[in-house]
Amino acid sequence: MNTRLRISTFLASVLLAAAGSAVAQNPAAEASLAPTQGNKAAGTVRFTQADDGVRVEARLTGLTPGGHGFHLHEKGDCSAPDATSAGGHFNPTKKAHGHPDEGEHHLGDLPMLDADAKGEASVTTVVKGVSISDGDTGIVGRAMIVHAAPDDYKTQPTGNSGARVACGVIQAK
C-alpha cells in the first residue's frame, strides 16, 4: 500500500472515530406524541443532552387554544385509551409539584404549552437534573404527556391539568 493511501485511510478512520465520539457525547432522544381517545393533539418532542441538563424542543398541533400542562411521566406506557398507563409525574427526587423555574418541583414538571388560535404550540426549555439515559434520573423509556387544561403549578400532585390529551414514549436516537 502506498504512503498516500495509508495516510488517507488513517485520516478517514480518525474522522469516523471523531464523528462516533461526538454522537456518544451528545445523546439524543425523541417522543412522537399521539392523541388519546377522543382527542386530536399530536406532535414531536426532541431531547438533546446539554451541559446544564436536557434540552427539550416540543411542537404540537390539534390542541384547544390556551394553556396545557406538559409533563414527563414515570412510565413509558401509552397503551390505556386515556394514557393513565403512563403513571404519575416523573418524580425520583420526591419533591412537591411546582413551576420548573420557581423553587421546588418534580423533575417531570415542564413549562406550560400555550396553543395559539390554530391549536399549535411549541416550547423550548432545558430540564435540569435529568439525563438522556435509562437510569434513575434518565428520561429514556418514560412518557411525555400533554394535558387538556393549564397547569396551576400548585395543586398536588398534578397541577390540576386535567385529562391527558396526548402521550408518547421517549426513545433514544
XYZ file of C-alpha atoms in Angstrom:
173
model
C 0.000 0.000 0.000
C 1.464 3.371 -0.878
C 2.023 6.102 1.688
C -0.672 8.405 0.326
C -3.300 5.649 0.546
C -2.237 4.748 4.113
C -2.490 8.390 5.195
C -5.948 8.721 3.560
C -7.123 5.528 5.251
C -5.756 6.715 8.606
C -7.441 10.136 8.289
C -10.746 8.534 7.325
C -10.536 6.301 10.411
C -9.789 9.292 12.652
C -12.722 11.273 11.227
C -15.129 8.353 11.657
C -13.976 7.818 15.232
C -14.386 11.527 15.991
C -17.890 11.545 14.497
C -18.857 8.500 16.558
C -17.401 10.115 19.670
C -19.409 13.304 19.086
C -22.610 11.281 18.816
C -21.815 9.383 22.017
C -21.076 12.636 23.878
C -24.336 14.271 22.788
C -27.061 11.691 23.315
C -30.480 12.430 21.858
C -33.982 11.062 22.245
C -37.421 11.673 20.799
C -41.069 11.105 21.628
C -43.789 11.020 18.980
C -46.972 12.093 20.737
C -50.271 10.623 19.584
C -53.751 11.668 20.668
C -55.510 9.847 23.452
C -59.026 8.560 22.807
C -61.350 11.341 21.614
C -58.580 13.931 21.193
C -56.614 15.365 18.252
C -53.364 16.560 19.859
C -50.177 15.182 18.318
C -46.581 16.218 17.841
C -42.929 15.592 18.421
C -40.681 16.259 21.393
C -36.923 16.131 20.837
C -34.355 15.851 23.608
C -30.624 16.574 23.448
C -28.102 16.378 26.250
C -26.789 19.820 27.193
C -24.118 20.917 29.674
C -26.757 22.114 32.133
C -29.379 19.362 31.647
C -31.546 18.121 28.801
C -32.763 20.490 26.089
C -36.422 19.863 25.235
C -37.965 21.088 21.973
C -41.670 20.395 21.502
C -44.003 21.095 18.585
C -47.684 20.126 18.816
C -50.871 20.541 16.828
C -54.525 19.707 17.407
C -54.761 21.388 20.816
C -57.536 23.650 22.012
C -56.344 27.270 22.199
C -54.802 28.253 25.538
C -52.621 26.679 28.198
C -51.864 22.969 28.548
C -49.924 21.144 31.261
C -46.833 19.427 29.852
C -45.038 16.770 31.882
C -42.601 13.878 31.896
C -44.386 10.835 33.340
C -42.832 7.897 35.165
C -43.810 5.010 32.873
C -43.240 4.670 29.153
C -46.683 3.201 28.561
C -49.322 4.963 26.482
C -51.482 1.853 25.997
C -54.517 2.973 28.030
C -57.071 4.948 25.955
C -56.666 7.876 28.408
C -52.878 7.343 28.890
C -53.250 6.691 32.621
C -50.913 3.749 31.985
C -48.074 6.321 31.944
C -48.419 6.706 35.722
C -47.784 9.925 37.603
C -45.306 12.707 37.020
C -41.651 11.665 36.883
C -40.501 12.461 40.427
C -37.447 10.438 41.529
C -36.409 13.190 43.970
C -39.798 13.056 45.774
C -40.412 16.811 45.536
C -43.744 18.633 45.524
C -45.276 19.637 42.184
C -44.352 23.160 41.153
C -43.163 25.526 38.457
C -39.893 24.328 36.865
C -38.331 27.800 37.139
C -39.505 28.658 40.648
C -38.392 26.612 43.631
C -39.199 23.010 44.417
C -40.764 20.856 41.688
C -40.876 17.364 40.194
C -38.169 16.605 37.633
C -41.122 15.950 35.304
C -42.594 19.458 35.672
C -42.119 21.429 32.457
C -43.183 24.888 31.274
C -46.758 25.117 30.095
C -47.641 24.773 26.429
C -49.608 27.742 25.091
C -51.602 26.823 21.984
C -52.484 29.566 19.530
C -55.848 30.028 17.779
C -54.904 27.266 15.290
C -54.218 24.808 18.145
C -50.455 24.852 17.590
C -47.911 25.118 20.391
C -44.169 24.954 20.763
C -41.758 25.255 23.635
C -38.003 25.021 24.077
C -36.559 24.626 27.556
C -33.758 22.960 29.485
C -34.668 20.452 32.205
C -32.044 20.264 34.943
C -31.424 17.131 36.979
C -32.290 14.603 34.249
C -30.270 12.830 31.578
C -30.807 11.008 28.328
C -30.357 7.559 29.794
C -32.422 4.829 31.381
C -31.046 5.387 34.912
C -32.832 6.724 37.995
C -32.952 10.275 36.627
C -32.957 9.182 32.984
C -35.843 10.032 30.680
C -35.439 7.238 28.097
C -38.357 4.822 28.363
C -40.599 7.327 30.137
C -43.621 9.143 28.678
C -44.355 12.718 27.649
C -47.906 13.823 28.358
C -49.873 16.875 27.227
C -52.890 17.711 29.376
C -56.220 19.340 28.479
C -56.000 22.236 30.948
C -53.402 24.740 32.155
C -51.075 23.710 34.982
C -51.685 25.819 38.096
C -48.272 24.688 39.489
C -49.849 24.481 42.962
C -52.356 21.613 43.176
C -50.647 18.423 44.358
C -49.501 16.240 42.781
C -50.635 17.149 39.241
C -51.152 20.890 38.929
C -54.859 20.380 38.185
C -54.005 19.971 34.483
C -56.953 17.783 33.630
C -57.211 14.887 31.206
C -54.304 13.570 29.153
C -54.803 14.561 25.512
C -51.557 13.216 24.000
C -48.923 10.660 25.002
C -45.620 9.462 23.600
C -42.801 7.232 24.850
C -39.285 8.712 24.893
C -36.862 6.643 22.841
C -33.118 7.068 22.429
C -31.971 8.124 18.956
